[in-house]
Short mmCIF file of N, CA and C in Angstrom, two decimals:
data_model
loop_
_atom_site.label_atom_id
_atom_site.label_comp_id
_atom_site.label_asym_id
_atom_site.label_seq_id
_atom_site.Cartn_x
_atom_site.Cartn_y
_atom_site.Cartn_z
N MET A 1 29.86 -14.85 -3.19
CA MET A 1 28.88 -14.22 -2.32
C MET A 1 27.80 -15.21 -1.93
N ASP A 2 27.45 -15.18 -0.69
CA ASP A 2 26.35 -16.04 -0.26
C ASP A 2 25.02 -15.30 -0.42
N THR A 3 23.93 -16.01 -0.18
CA THR A 3 22.60 -15.44 -0.42
C THR A 3 22.30 -14.27 0.51
N LEU A 4 22.82 -14.30 1.73
CA LEU A 4 22.58 -13.20 2.67
C LEU A 4 23.21 -11.90 2.16
N GLN A 5 24.43 -12.00 1.64
CA GLN A 5 25.08 -10.82 1.08
C GLN A 5 24.35 -10.31 -0.16
N LEU A 6 23.86 -11.22 -0.98
CA LEU A 6 23.10 -10.83 -2.16
C LEU A 6 21.83 -10.08 -1.77
N LYS A 7 21.13 -10.57 -0.75
CA LYS A 7 19.92 -9.91 -0.27
C LYS A 7 20.25 -8.51 0.24
N ARG A 8 21.32 -8.38 1.01
CA ARG A 8 21.72 -7.07 1.52
C ARG A 8 22.05 -6.11 0.39
N ASN A 9 22.79 -6.60 -0.60
CA ASN A 9 23.13 -5.76 -1.75
C ASN A 9 21.88 -5.32 -2.51
N ASN A 10 20.95 -6.26 -2.71
CA ASN A 10 19.70 -5.93 -3.39
C ASN A 10 18.90 -4.89 -2.62
N GLU A 11 18.87 -5.03 -1.29
CA GLU A 11 18.15 -4.06 -0.46
C GLU A 11 18.79 -2.68 -0.55
N LYS A 12 20.13 -2.63 -0.55
CA LYS A 12 20.83 -1.35 -0.68
C LYS A 12 20.53 -0.71 -2.02
N ILE A 13 20.53 -1.52 -3.07
CA ILE A 13 20.25 -1.00 -4.41
C ILE A 13 18.82 -0.46 -4.48
N LYS A 14 17.86 -1.18 -3.90
CA LYS A 14 16.46 -0.73 -3.90
C LYS A 14 16.31 0.58 -3.14
N LYS A 15 16.97 0.69 -1.98
CA LYS A 15 16.90 1.92 -1.20
C LYS A 15 17.50 3.09 -1.97
N LYS A 16 18.63 2.84 -2.63
CA LYS A 16 19.29 3.89 -3.40
C LYS A 16 18.39 4.34 -4.56
N ARG A 17 17.80 3.40 -5.28
CA ARG A 17 16.90 3.75 -6.39
C ARG A 17 15.69 4.53 -5.90
N LYS A 18 15.14 4.13 -4.76
CA LYS A 18 13.99 4.84 -4.21
C LYS A 18 14.37 6.27 -3.85
N ALA A 19 15.53 6.45 -3.21
CA ALA A 19 16.00 7.78 -2.83
C ALA A 19 16.23 8.64 -4.08
N GLU A 20 16.81 8.04 -5.12
CA GLU A 20 17.04 8.77 -6.36
C GLU A 20 15.72 9.19 -6.99
N GLY A 21 14.73 8.31 -6.95
CA GLY A 21 13.41 8.64 -7.50
C GLY A 21 12.76 9.78 -6.74
N ILE A 22 12.87 9.76 -5.43
CA ILE A 22 12.31 10.83 -4.61
C ILE A 22 13.02 12.15 -4.90
N ASP A 23 14.34 12.11 -5.03
CA ASP A 23 15.09 13.32 -5.35
C ASP A 23 14.68 13.89 -6.71
N ARG A 24 14.46 13.01 -7.68
CA ARG A 24 14.00 13.48 -9.00
C ARG A 24 12.63 14.15 -8.90
N ARG A 25 11.73 13.53 -8.13
CA ARG A 25 10.39 14.12 -7.95
C ARG A 25 10.48 15.48 -7.27
N LYS A 26 11.37 15.58 -6.28
CA LYS A 26 11.54 16.85 -5.57
C LYS A 26 12.05 17.93 -6.51
N LYS A 27 13.04 17.61 -7.33
CA LYS A 27 13.57 18.58 -8.30
C LYS A 27 12.49 19.00 -9.29
N THR A 28 11.68 18.04 -9.75
CA THR A 28 10.60 18.34 -10.68
C THR A 28 9.57 19.25 -10.03
N LEU A 29 9.23 18.97 -8.78
CA LEU A 29 8.25 19.79 -8.06
C LEU A 29 8.75 21.22 -7.91
N ILE A 30 10.01 21.39 -7.57
CA ILE A 30 10.59 22.73 -7.43
C ILE A 30 10.60 23.44 -8.79
N LYS A 31 10.94 22.71 -9.84
CA LYS A 31 10.95 23.29 -11.18
C LYS A 31 9.55 23.75 -11.57
N LYS A 32 8.54 22.94 -11.28
CA LYS A 32 7.16 23.30 -11.61
C LYS A 32 6.71 24.52 -10.81
N ALA A 33 7.10 24.59 -9.54
CA ALA A 33 6.77 25.76 -8.72
C ALA A 33 7.41 27.01 -9.31
N TYR A 34 8.66 26.90 -9.73
CA TYR A 34 9.36 28.02 -10.38
C TYR A 34 8.62 28.45 -11.64
N GLU A 35 8.25 27.48 -12.47
CA GLU A 35 7.57 27.81 -13.72
C GLU A 35 6.23 28.48 -13.47
N LEU A 36 5.47 28.01 -12.47
CA LEU A 36 4.20 28.66 -12.14
C LEU A 36 4.42 30.12 -11.76
N GLY A 37 5.44 30.37 -10.95
CA GLY A 37 5.71 31.73 -10.51
C GLY A 37 6.26 32.60 -11.62
N GLU A 38 7.18 32.07 -12.39
CA GLU A 38 7.88 32.86 -13.40
C GLU A 38 7.02 33.11 -14.64
N PHE A 39 6.40 32.08 -15.17
CA PHE A 39 5.72 32.20 -16.45
C PHE A 39 4.23 32.53 -16.32
N ASP A 40 3.61 32.16 -15.22
CA ASP A 40 2.18 32.39 -15.07
C ASP A 40 1.86 33.51 -14.09
N GLY A 41 2.88 34.08 -13.43
CA GLY A 41 2.67 35.19 -12.51
C GLY A 41 1.94 34.81 -11.23
N ILE A 42 2.06 33.56 -10.82
CA ILE A 42 1.39 33.08 -9.62
C ILE A 42 2.39 33.11 -8.46
N ASP A 43 1.95 33.60 -7.30
CA ASP A 43 2.80 33.55 -6.11
C ASP A 43 2.80 32.13 -5.57
N VAL A 44 3.97 31.55 -5.43
CA VAL A 44 4.10 30.16 -5.04
C VAL A 44 4.99 30.05 -3.81
N ALA A 45 4.55 29.24 -2.85
CA ALA A 45 5.39 28.90 -1.70
C ALA A 45 5.37 27.38 -1.59
N LEU A 46 6.55 26.78 -1.47
CA LEU A 46 6.67 25.33 -1.44
C LEU A 46 7.54 24.94 -0.25
N ILE A 47 7.06 24.01 0.54
CA ILE A 47 7.83 23.49 1.67
C ILE A 47 7.87 21.98 1.55
N ILE A 48 9.07 21.43 1.53
CA ILE A 48 9.25 19.98 1.46
C ILE A 48 10.07 19.56 2.68
N CYS A 49 9.58 18.58 3.41
CA CYS A 49 10.32 18.08 4.57
C CYS A 49 10.62 16.60 4.33
N LYS A 50 11.90 16.28 4.25
CA LYS A 50 12.31 14.89 4.05
C LYS A 50 13.30 14.54 5.15
N HIS A 51 12.92 13.59 5.97
CA HIS A 51 13.76 13.14 7.09
C HIS A 51 14.17 14.29 8.00
N GLY A 52 13.23 15.21 8.25
CA GLY A 52 13.50 16.33 9.15
C GLY A 52 14.29 17.47 8.54
N ARG A 53 14.64 17.36 7.26
CA ARG A 53 15.38 18.42 6.58
C ARG A 53 14.43 19.14 5.61
N TYR A 54 14.36 20.46 5.74
CA TYR A 54 13.43 21.24 4.95
C TYR A 54 14.09 21.81 3.70
N THR A 55 13.33 21.78 2.61
CA THR A 55 13.68 22.48 1.38
C THR A 55 12.52 23.42 1.11
N THR A 56 12.81 24.70 0.92
CA THR A 56 11.74 25.66 0.68
C THR A 56 11.99 26.41 -0.62
N TYR A 57 10.92 26.87 -1.21
CA TYR A 57 11.00 27.71 -2.39
C TYR A 57 9.87 28.71 -2.31
N ARG A 58 10.15 29.95 -2.67
CA ARG A 58 9.09 30.93 -2.80
C ARG A 58 9.37 31.78 -4.03
N SER A 59 8.31 32.13 -4.72
CA SER A 59 8.45 32.78 -6.02
C SER A 59 8.65 34.28 -5.91
N THR A 60 8.58 34.81 -4.72
CA THR A 60 8.71 36.25 -4.55
C THR A 60 9.60 36.55 -3.35
N GLU A 61 10.22 37.71 -3.36
CA GLU A 61 11.12 38.09 -2.27
C GLU A 61 10.41 38.89 -1.18
N ARG A 62 9.11 39.07 -1.30
CA ARG A 62 8.39 39.85 -0.29
C ARG A 62 8.54 39.22 1.09
N LYS A 63 8.72 40.05 2.08
CA LYS A 63 8.87 39.57 3.46
C LYS A 63 7.57 38.95 3.97
N THR A 64 6.44 39.38 3.43
CA THR A 64 5.14 38.89 3.90
C THR A 64 4.70 37.61 3.18
N TRP A 65 5.56 37.08 2.34
CA TRP A 65 5.19 35.86 1.61
C TRP A 65 6.05 34.70 2.05
N PRO A 66 5.60 33.55 2.37
CA PRO A 66 4.21 33.14 2.32
C PRO A 66 3.43 33.62 3.54
N PRO A 67 2.13 33.76 3.40
CA PRO A 67 1.31 34.18 4.53
C PRO A 67 1.22 33.08 5.58
N SER A 68 0.90 33.48 6.80
CA SER A 68 0.74 32.50 7.87
C SER A 68 -0.57 31.74 7.67
N MET A 69 -0.73 30.62 8.36
CA MET A 69 -1.97 29.84 8.26
C MET A 69 -3.16 30.67 8.71
N ALA A 70 -2.99 31.51 9.74
CA ALA A 70 -4.08 32.38 10.22
C ALA A 70 -4.51 33.35 9.11
N GLU A 71 -3.53 33.92 8.39
CA GLU A 71 -3.86 34.84 7.30
C GLU A 71 -4.56 34.12 6.17
N ILE A 72 -4.14 32.91 5.88
CA ILE A 72 -4.77 32.13 4.81
C ILE A 72 -6.21 31.80 5.17
N GLN A 73 -6.46 31.40 6.42
CA GLN A 73 -7.80 30.99 6.82
C GLN A 73 -8.79 32.14 6.88
N THR A 74 -8.30 33.38 7.04
CA THR A 74 -9.20 34.52 7.08
C THR A 74 -9.31 35.21 5.73
N ALA A 75 -8.67 34.68 4.70
CA ALA A 75 -8.70 35.28 3.37
C ALA A 75 -10.07 35.11 2.73
N TYR A 76 -10.36 35.99 1.78
CA TYR A 76 -11.57 35.86 0.99
C TYR A 76 -11.18 35.88 -0.46
N PRO A 77 -11.68 35.05 -1.30
CA PRO A 77 -12.61 33.96 -1.01
C PRO A 77 -11.95 32.88 -0.17
N ILE A 78 -12.76 32.09 0.46
CA ILE A 78 -12.28 31.05 1.36
C ILE A 78 -11.31 30.13 0.60
N PRO A 79 -10.14 29.90 1.18
CA PRO A 79 -9.12 29.09 0.48
C PRO A 79 -9.51 27.62 0.40
N LYS A 80 -8.91 26.93 -0.55
CA LYS A 80 -9.07 25.48 -0.67
C LYS A 80 -7.90 24.84 0.05
N ASN A 81 -8.15 24.19 1.16
CA ASN A 81 -7.12 23.47 1.90
C ASN A 81 -7.23 22.00 1.51
N MET A 82 -6.26 21.51 0.78
CA MET A 82 -6.32 20.15 0.29
C MET A 82 -5.40 19.23 1.08
N ILE A 83 -5.87 18.02 1.29
CA ILE A 83 -5.09 16.98 1.96
C ILE A 83 -5.04 15.77 1.03
N PRO A 84 -4.19 14.79 1.33
CA PRO A 84 -4.06 13.63 0.43
C PRO A 84 -5.39 12.92 0.12
N GLU A 85 -6.31 12.85 1.07
CA GLU A 85 -7.59 12.18 0.81
C GLU A 85 -8.37 12.90 -0.28
N ASP A 86 -8.26 14.25 -0.32
CA ASP A 86 -8.94 15.01 -1.37
C ASP A 86 -8.40 14.64 -2.74
N MET A 87 -7.09 14.48 -2.84
CA MET A 87 -6.48 14.11 -4.13
C MET A 87 -6.90 12.70 -4.54
N LYS A 88 -6.99 11.79 -3.59
CA LYS A 88 -7.42 10.43 -3.91
C LYS A 88 -8.84 10.44 -4.47
N LYS A 89 -9.72 11.26 -3.86
CA LYS A 89 -11.10 11.35 -4.36
C LYS A 89 -11.13 11.90 -5.78
N ARG A 90 -10.34 12.94 -6.03
CA ARG A 90 -10.29 13.53 -7.36
C ARG A 90 -9.81 12.52 -8.39
N VAL A 91 -8.76 11.80 -8.05
CA VAL A 91 -8.19 10.83 -8.97
C VAL A 91 -9.20 9.73 -9.27
N SER A 92 -9.88 9.22 -8.24
CA SER A 92 -10.83 8.13 -8.46
C SER A 92 -12.06 8.62 -9.24
N ARG A 93 -12.44 9.88 -9.05
CA ARG A 93 -13.59 10.44 -9.75
C ARG A 93 -13.31 10.58 -11.24
N HIS A 94 -12.10 10.98 -11.59
CA HIS A 94 -11.75 11.19 -12.98
C HIS A 94 -11.23 9.93 -13.65
N GLY A 95 -10.93 8.93 -12.84
CA GLY A 95 -10.50 7.65 -13.37
C GLY A 95 -9.22 7.69 -14.17
N GLY A 96 -8.62 6.51 -14.34
CA GLY A 96 -7.43 6.34 -15.17
C GLY A 96 -6.34 7.37 -14.97
N GLY A 97 -5.42 7.40 -15.91
CA GLY A 97 -4.36 8.40 -15.93
C GLY A 97 -3.48 8.38 -14.71
N PHE A 98 -3.60 9.38 -13.90
CA PHE A 98 -2.74 9.60 -12.75
C PHE A 98 -3.11 8.65 -11.62
N LYS A 99 -2.10 7.92 -11.11
CA LYS A 99 -2.32 7.04 -9.97
C LYS A 99 -1.36 7.42 -8.87
N LEU A 100 -1.83 7.35 -7.64
CA LEU A 100 -0.97 7.61 -6.50
C LEU A 100 -0.11 6.38 -6.24
N PRO A 101 1.06 6.53 -5.62
CA PRO A 101 1.98 5.40 -5.43
C PRO A 101 1.35 4.20 -4.75
N GLU A 102 0.50 4.40 -3.72
CA GLU A 102 -0.10 3.25 -3.03
C GLU A 102 -1.02 2.49 -3.97
N GLU A 103 -1.73 3.23 -4.85
CA GLU A 103 -2.65 2.58 -5.78
C GLU A 103 -1.90 1.75 -6.81
N LYS A 104 -0.73 2.21 -7.23
CA LYS A 104 0.06 1.46 -8.19
C LYS A 104 0.44 0.11 -7.61
N LYS A 105 0.90 0.12 -6.35
CA LYS A 105 1.32 -1.13 -5.71
C LYS A 105 0.15 -2.08 -5.54
N SER A 106 -1.01 -1.55 -5.06
CA SER A 106 -2.14 -2.42 -4.81
C SER A 106 -2.70 -2.97 -6.12
N SER A 107 -2.70 -2.16 -7.20
CA SER A 107 -3.21 -2.68 -8.46
C SER A 107 -2.27 -3.74 -9.03
N ALA A 108 -0.96 -3.58 -8.82
CA ALA A 108 -0.02 -4.58 -9.29
C ALA A 108 -0.20 -5.89 -8.53
N ASN A 109 -0.47 -5.79 -7.23
CA ASN A 109 -0.71 -6.99 -6.44
C ASN A 109 -2.00 -7.67 -6.86
N ASN A 110 -3.03 -6.88 -7.19
CA ASN A 110 -4.30 -7.46 -7.63
C ASN A 110 -4.13 -8.18 -8.96
N ASP A 111 -3.35 -7.59 -9.86
CA ASP A 111 -3.12 -8.22 -11.16
C ASP A 111 -2.37 -9.55 -11.01
N ALA A 112 -1.40 -9.57 -10.08
CA ALA A 112 -0.60 -10.77 -9.89
C ALA A 112 -1.44 -11.89 -9.30
N GLY A 113 -2.43 -11.54 -8.46
CA GLY A 113 -3.25 -12.53 -7.81
C GLY A 113 -4.32 -13.09 -8.73
N ALA A 114 -4.63 -12.41 -9.82
CA ALA A 114 -5.72 -12.84 -10.70
C ALA A 114 -5.34 -14.01 -11.57
#
């Protein structure tokens, strides 16, 4: 094998490992949503979109669940609508422990440069 073929094989392996990691995270997320609904009595709706393909989970069979965005926004008490930036702020405020994927890469690059 020449170096070009080795690079291609390595890239394929990296892509496959990344896809497997994402699939594991997706399964874990669905399992956690199930556990929240089943064991804690919380109504859960989960929507995952990967490459235009949707995976959904809901903890109840009610036709009215999950509610529409309009219903959520008019609910009382006012709902917490979280976006990725909110999670980054929470993580940085509490420090250590949980790191988002981008932070792991940047911290690894900073360590290598030191």
